[in-house]
Coordinates of N, CA and C in Angstrom, one line a residue:
M53 N -18.9 29.3 -15.6 CA -20.0 28.5 -15.2 C -19.4 27.2 -14.6
P54 N -19.9 26.8 -13.4 CA -19.3 25.6 -12.8 C -19.8 24.4 -13.5
D55 N -19.0 23.3 -13.4 CA -19.3 22.0 -14.0 C -20.5 21.4 -13.3
D56 N -21.3 20.6 -14.1 CA -22.4 19.9 -13.4 C -21.9 18.7 -12.7
K57 N -22.7 18.0 -11.9 CA -22.3 16.9 -11.0 C -21.7 15.8 -11.8
A58 N -22.3 15.4 -13.0 CA -21.8 14.3 -13.8 C -20.4 14.6 -14.3
T59 N -20.1 15.8 -14.7 CA -18.8 16.2 -15.2 C -17.8 16.2 -14.1
Q60 N -18.2 16.7 -12.9 CA -17.3 16.7 -11.8 C -16.9 15.2 -11.4
K61 N -17.9 14.3 -11.5 CA -17.7 12.9 -11.1 C -16.6 12.3 -12.0
L62 N -16.6 12.7 -13.3 CA -15.7 12.1 -14.3 C -14.3 12.7 -14.3
L63 N -14.3 14.1 -14.1 CA -13.0 14.8 -14.3 C -12.3 15.2 -13.0
Y64 N -13.0 15.2 -11.9 CA -12.3 15.7 -10.6 C -11.7 14.5 -9.9
P65 N -10.6 14.8 -9.2 CA -10.0 13.7 -8.4 C -10.9 13.2 -7.2
L66 N -10.8 12.0 -6.8 CA -11.5 11.4 -5.7 C -10.9 11.8 -4.4
P67 N -11.7 12.0 -3.4 CA -11.1 12.4 -2.1 C -10.5 11.1 -1.5
G68 N -9.3 11.4 -0.8 CA -8.6 10.2 -0.2 C -9.1 9.7 1.1
Y69 N -10.1 10.3 1.7 CA -10.6 9.8 3.0 C -11.6 8.7 2.9
N70 N -12.2 8.5 1.7 CA -13.3 7.5 1.5 C -12.7 6.2 1.0
F71 N -12.1 5.3 1.9 CA -11.5 4.1 1.4 C -12.0 2.9 2.3
Q72 N -11.8 1.7 1.7 CA -12.1 0.5 2.5 C -10.9 -0.4 2.3
V73 N -10.7 -1.2 3.4 CA -9.6 -2.2 3.4 C -10.2 -3.6 3.6
A74 N -9.8 -4.5 2.8 CA -10.2 -5.9 3.0 C -9.0 -6.8 3.2
V75 N -8.9 -7.5 4.3 CA -7.8 -8.4 4.5 C -8.3 -9.8 4.3
D76 N -7.7 -10.5 3.3 CA -8.3 -11.7 2.7 C -9.7 -11.4 2.3
S77 N -10.7 -11.9 2.9 CA -12.1 -11.5 2.4 C -12.8 -10.7 3.5
D78 N -12.2 -10.5 4.7 CA -12.8 -9.7 5.8 C -12.5 -8.2 5.7
S79 N -13.5 -7.4 5.9 CA -13.4 -6.0 5.9 C -12.8 -5.5 7.2
A80 N -11.9 -4.6 7.2 CA -11.3 -4.0 8.4 C -11.3 -2.5 8.3
S81 N -11.4 -1.8 9.5 CA -11.4 -0.4 9.5 C -10.0 0.1 9.9
F82 N -9.5 1.0 9.0 CA -8.2 1.6 9.3 C -8.3 3.1 9.1
T83 N -7.5 3.9 9.9 CA -7.5 5.3 9.7 C -6.6 5.8 8.7
E84 N -5.5 5.0 8.3 CA -4.6 5.4 7.3 C -3.9 4.2 6.6
V85 N -3.7 4.3 5.4 CA -2.9 3.3 4.6 C -1.9 4.1 3.8
S86 N -0.6 3.7 3.9 CA 0.4 4.3 3.1 C 1.4 3.3 2.7
G87 N 2.2 3.7 1.7 CA 3.3 2.9 1.2 C 3.0 2.0 0.1
L88 N 1.8 2.1 -0.5 CA 1.4 1.3 -1.7 C 2.3 1.7 -2.9
A89 N 3.2 0.9 -3.3 CA 4.1 1.2 -4.4 C 4.5 -0.1 -5.1
A90 N 4.4 -0.1 -6.4 CA 4.9 -1.2 -7.2 C 6.1 -0.6 -8.0
E91 N 7.2 -1.2 -7.7 CA 8.4 -0.7 -8.4 C 9.3 -1.9 -8.8
Y92 N 10.2 -1.6 -9.6 CA 11.1 -2.7 -10.1 C 12.6 -2.3 -9.8
E93 N 13.3 -3.2 -9.3 CA 14.8 -3.0 -9.2 C 15.5 -3.4 -10.5
T94 N 16.5 -2.7 -10.8 CA 17.2 -3.1 -12.0 C 18.6 -3.5 -11.6
V95 N 19.2 -4.3 -12.4 CA 20.5 -4.8 -12.2 C 21.4 -4.1 -13.3
S96 N 22.5 -3.4 -12.9 CA 23.4 -2.8 -13.8 C 24.8 -3.3 -13.6
Y97 N 25.5 -3.4 -14.7 CA 26.9 -3.8 -14.6 C 27.7 -3.2 -15.7
R98 N 29.0 -3.3 -15.6 CA 30.0 -2.8 -16.6 C 30.6 -3.9 -17.3
H99 N 30.9 -3.8 -18.5 CA 31.5 -4.8 -19.3 C 32.7 -4.3 -20.1
G100 N 33.3 -5.1 -20.8 CA 34.6 -4.8 -21.5 C 34.4 -3.7 -22.6
F101 N 33.2 -3.6 -23.2 CA 33.0 -2.6 -24.2 C 32.4 -1.3 -23.7
S102 N 32.5 -1.0 -22.5 CA 31.9 0.2 -21.8 C 32.3 1.5 -22.5
R103 N 33.6 1.5 -23.0 CA 34.1 2.7 -23.6 C 33.3 3.1 -24.9
W104 N 32.8 2.1 -25.6 CA 32.1 2.3 -26.9 C 30.6 2.3 -26.7
E105 N 30.1 1.4 -25.8 CA 28.7 1.2 -25.7 C 28.1 1.9 -24.5
G106 N 28.9 2.6 -23.7 CA 28.4 3.2 -22.5 C 28.8 2.3 -21.3
E107 N 28.9 2.9 -20.1 CA 29.4 2.2 -19.0 C 28.4 1.3 -18.3
D108 N 27.2 1.7 -18.2 CA 26.2 0.8 -17.5 C 25.2 0.3 -18.4
V109 N 24.9 -1.0 -18.3 CA 23.9 -1.7 -19.1 C 22.9 -2.2 -18.1
T110 N 21.7 -1.9 -18.3 CA 20.6 -2.3 -17.4 C 20.0 -3.6 -17.9
R111 N 19.9 -4.6 -17.1 CA 19.4 -5.9 -17.5 C 18.3 -6.4 -16.5
F112 N 17.4 -7.2 -17.0 CA 16.5 -7.9 -16.2 C 15.8 -7.2 -15.0
P113 N 14.8 -6.4 -15.2 CA 14.2 -5.8 -14.0 C 13.6 -6.8 -13.1
K114 N 13.7 -6.6 -11.8 CA 13.2 -7.5 -10.8 C 12.2 -6.8 -9.9
R115 N 11.0 -7.4 -9.7 CA 10.0 -6.8 -8.9 C 10.4 -6.8 -7.5
S116 N 10.3 -5.6 -6.8 CA 10.7 -5.5 -5.4 C 9.6 -5.5 -4.5
H117 N 9.9 -5.7 -3.2 CA 8.9 -5.7 -2.1 C 8.8 -4.2 -1.6
S118 N 7.7 -3.9 -1.1 CA 7.5 -2.6 -0.5 C 6.9 -2.7 0.9
T119 N 7.1 -1.7 1.7 CA 6.6 -1.7 3.1 C 5.3 -0.9 3.0
V120 N 4.2 -1.5 3.4 CA 2.8 -0.9 3.4 C 2.5 -0.7 4.9
T121 N 2.1 0.5 5.3 CA 1.8 0.8 6.7 C 0.3 1.0 6.8
L122 N -0.3 0.3 7.8 CA -1.7 0.4 8.2 C -1.8 1.0 9.6
K123 N -2.7 2.0 9.8 CA -2.9 2.5 11.1 C -4.3 2.3 11.5
K124 N -4.5 1.9 12.7 CA -5.8 1.5 13.2 C -6.0 2.0 14.6
G125 N -7.2 2.5 14.9 CA -7.5 3.0 16.2 C -7.6 1.9 17.2
V126 N -7.1 2.1 18.4 CA -7.1 1.1 19.4 C -8.5 1.0 20.1
M127 N -9.1 -0.2 20.1 CA -10.4 -0.4 20.7 C -10.3 -1.5 21.7
A128 N -11.2 -1.5 22.7 CA -11.2 -2.6 23.7 C -11.6 -3.9 22.9
G129 N -10.8 -4.9 23.1 CA -11.0 -6.2 22.5 C -10.6 -6.3 21.0
G130 N -10.0 -5.2 20.5 CA -9.6 -5.2 19.1 C -8.2 -5.8 19.0
K131 N -8.1 -7.1 18.7 CA -6.9 -7.9 18.6 C -6.4 -8.2 17.2
F132 N -7.1 -7.6 16.2 CA -6.8 -8.0 14.8 C -5.4 -7.9 14.5
L133 N -4.7 -6.8 14.7 CA -3.3 -6.6 14.2 C -2.4 -7.4 15.0
S134 N -2.5 -7.5 16.4 CA -1.6 -8.2 17.2 C -1.7 -9.7 17.0
Q135 N -2.9 -10.2 16.7 CA -3.1 -11.7 16.4 C -2.4 -12.0 15.1
W136 N -2.5 -11.1 14.1 CA -1.9 -11.4 12.8 C -0.3 -11.4 13.0
L137 N 0.2 -10.5 13.8 CA 1.7 -10.4 13.9 C 2.2 -11.5 14.8
T138 N 1.5 -11.9 15.8 CA 2.0 -12.9 16.7 C 1.7 -14.4 16.4
A139 N 1.0 -14.6 15.3 CA 0.7 -15.9 14.8 C 2.0 -16.6 14.5
D140 N 2.1 -17.9 14.8 CA 3.3 -18.7 14.6 C 3.1 -19.7 13.6
P141 N 3.6 -19.6 12.4 CA 4.3 -18.5 11.8 C 3.3 -17.4 11.3
P142 N 3.7 -16.2 11.2 CA 2.8 -15.1 10.7 C 2.4 -15.5 9.2
S143 N 1.1 -15.5 9.0 CA 0.6 -15.9 7.7 C 0.6 -14.7 6.7
A144 N 0.9 -15.0 5.4 CA 0.7 -14.0 4.4 C -0.7 -13.9 4.0
R145 N -1.2 -12.7 3.9 CA -2.6 -12.5 3.6 C -2.7 -11.5 2.4
A146 N -3.8 -11.6 1.7 CA -4.1 -10.7 0.6 C -4.8 -9.5 1.1
L147 N -4.5 -8.3 0.5 CA -5.2 -7.1 0.9 C -5.8 -6.5 -0.4
A148 N -6.9 -5.8 -0.2 CA -7.5 -5.0 -1.2 C -7.9 -3.7 -0.6
I149 N -7.3 -2.6 -1.1 CA -7.6 -1.2 -0.7 C -8.4 -0.6 -1.7
S150 N -9.6 -0.2 -1.4 CA -10.5 0.4 -2.4 C -10.8 1.9 -2.1
L151 N -10.6 2.7 -3.1 CA -10.9 4.1 -3.1 C -12.3 4.2 -3.6
C152 N -13.2 4.8 -2.8 CA -14.7 4.8 -3.1 C -15.2 6.1 -3.5
D153 N -16.4 6.1 -4.3 CA -17.1 7.3 -4.6 C -18.0 7.7 -3.5
E154 N -18.8 8.7 -3.7 CA -19.7 9.2 -2.6 C -20.7 8.2 -2.1
A155 N -21.0 7.3 -3.0 CA -22.0 6.3 -2.6 C -21.4 5.1 -1.9
G156 N -20.1 5.0 -1.8 CA -19.4 3.9 -1.2 C -19.0 2.8 -2.1
A157 N -19.2 3.0 -3.4 CA -18.8 2.0 -4.4 C -17.4 2.1 -4.8
P158 N -16.6 1.0 -4.9 CA -15.2 1.1 -5.2 C -15.0 1.6 -6.7
V159 N -14.0 2.6 -6.8 CA -13.7 3.1 -8.1 C -12.3 2.7 -8.6
V160 N -11.4 2.6 -7.6 CA -10.0 2.2 -7.9 C -9.7 1.2 -6.7
V161 N -9.1 0.0 -7.1 CA -8.7 -1.0 -6.1 C -7.3 -1.3 -6.3
W162 N -6.5 -1.2 -5.2 CA -5.1 -1.7 -5.1 C -5.1 -3.0 -4.5
H163 N -4.6 -4.0 -5.2 CA -4.5 -5.4 -4.7 C -3.1 -5.7 -4.3
V164 N -3.0 -6.3 -3.1 CA -1.7 -6.8 -2.6 C -1.8 -8.3 -2.5
K165 N -1.0 -9.0 -3.3 CA -1.1 -10.4 -3.4 C -0.7 -11.1 -2.0
E166 N 0.4 -10.7 -1.4 CA 0.8 -11.2 -0.2 C 1.4 -10.1 0.7
A167 N 0.9 -10.1 2.0 CA 1.4 -9.1 3.0 C 1.7 -9.9 4.3
I168 N 2.9 -9.7 4.8 CA 3.3 -10.3 6.0 C 3.6 -9.2 7.0
P169 N 3.1 -9.2 8.2 CA 3.4 -8.2 9.2 C 4.8 -8.4 9.8
V170 N 5.5 -7.3 9.9 CA 6.9 -7.3 10.3 C 7.1 -6.4 11.6
K171 N 6.2 -5.5 11.8 CA 6.4 -4.6 13.0 C 5.0 -4.1 13.4
L172 N 4.8 -4.0 14.7 CA 3.6 -3.4 15.3 C 4.0 -2.4 16.3
S173 N 3.6 -1.1 16.1 CA 4.0 0.0 17.0 C 2.8 0.4 17.8
A174 N 3.0 0.6 19.1 CA 1.9 1.1 20.0 C 1.8 2.6 19.8
P175 N 0.6 3.1 20.2 CA 0.4 4.6 20.1 C 1.3 5.3 21.1
S176 N 1.4 6.6 20.8 CA 2.1 7.5 21.8 C 1.1 7.9 22.9
F177 N 1.6 7.9 24.1 CA 0.8 8.3 25.2 C 1.2 9.6 25.8
D178 N 0.3 10.5 25.9 CA 0.6 11.9 26.4 C -0.6 12.4 27.3
V179 N -0.3 12.7 28.5 CA -1.4 13.1 29.4 C -2.0 14.5 29.0
N180 N -1.3 15.3 28.2 CA -1.8 16.6 27.8 C -2.5 16.5 26.5
S181 N -2.6 15.3 25.9 CA -3.3 15.2 24.6 C -4.6 14.6 24.7
T182 N -5.5 15.0 23.8 CA -6.8 14.3 23.7 C -7.0 13.5 22.4
Q183 N -5.9 13.2 21.8 CA -6.0 12.5 20.5 C -6.3 11.0 20.7
V184 N -6.9 10.4 19.7 CA -7.2 9.0 19.7 C -6.0 8.2 19.6
A185 N -6.0 7.0 20.4 CA -4.8 6.1 20.3 C -4.9 5.3 19.0
V186 N -3.8 5.4 18.3 CA -3.7 4.7 17.0 C -2.5 3.8 16.9
E187 N -2.6 2.5 16.7 CA -1.5 1.6 16.5 C -1.1 1.5 15.1
T188 N 0.1 1.1 14.8 CA 0.6 1.0 13.4 C 1.2 -0.3 13.2
V189 N 0.9 -0.9 12.0 CA 1.6 -2.2 11.7 C 2.2 -2.0 10.3
D190 N 3.5 -2.4 10.2 CA 4.2 -2.4 8.9 C 4.1 -3.8 8.3
L191 N 3.8 -3.8 7.0 CA 3.7 -5.1 6.3 C 4.7 -5.1 5.2
L192 N 5.3 -6.3 5.0 CA 6.2 -6.5 3.8 C 5.3 -7.0 2.7
A193 N 5.1 -6.3 1.7 CA 4.1 -6.6 0.7 C 4.7 -6.9 -0.7
S194 N 4.1 -7.8 -1.4 CA 4.6 -8.1 -2.8 C 3.3 -8.3 -3.7
G195 N 3.6 -8.1 -4.9 CA 2.5 -8.4 -5.9 C 1.4 -7.3 -5.9
I196 N 1.8 -6.0 -5.9 CA 0.9 -4.9 -5.8 C 0.5 -4.6 -7.2
S197 N -0.9 -4.5 -7.4 CA -1.4 -4.1 -8.7 C -2.6 -3.2 -8.5
V198 N -2.9 -2.4 -9.6 CA -4.0 -1.5 -9.5 C -5.1 -1.8 -10.5
E199 N -6.4 -1.7 -10.1 CA -7.5 -2.0 -11.0 C -8.5 -0.8 -10.9
Y200 N -8.7 -0.2 -12.1 CA -9.6 0.9 -12.3 C -11.0 0.3 -12.7
L201 N -12.0 0.6 -11.9 CA -13.3 0.0 -12.2 C -14.2 1.0 -13.0

């Protein structure tokens, strides 16, 4: 017997296509977000007692930066990504990526404390293609955390 709607809502994974992106407090439309990762770098070294205690000792984990990629469709007058990248100096902005339920309410939110654009890529142009033009921006991100609502 199939599960009822309430059980499915609690136990089934959320679809990845229903998401919202907020840059600072402004909402922006993107076709894809990737690279959200919070990881720690570790420092390892060898010491004089390696023979008895083991060769590598891991000390003091350090939070690392990650590269977050945002893809956005190219529209007439849409200068959002290029203005952010070409600002002098480029400003660090906060991001909030929300995975939403079927009603559009956020269920899981990934917060990025600071993101600075480092690369803007133009779309590929092909006369034989009918695909939408999508530009890509790579951000150097730090302070990534997850909030389950």
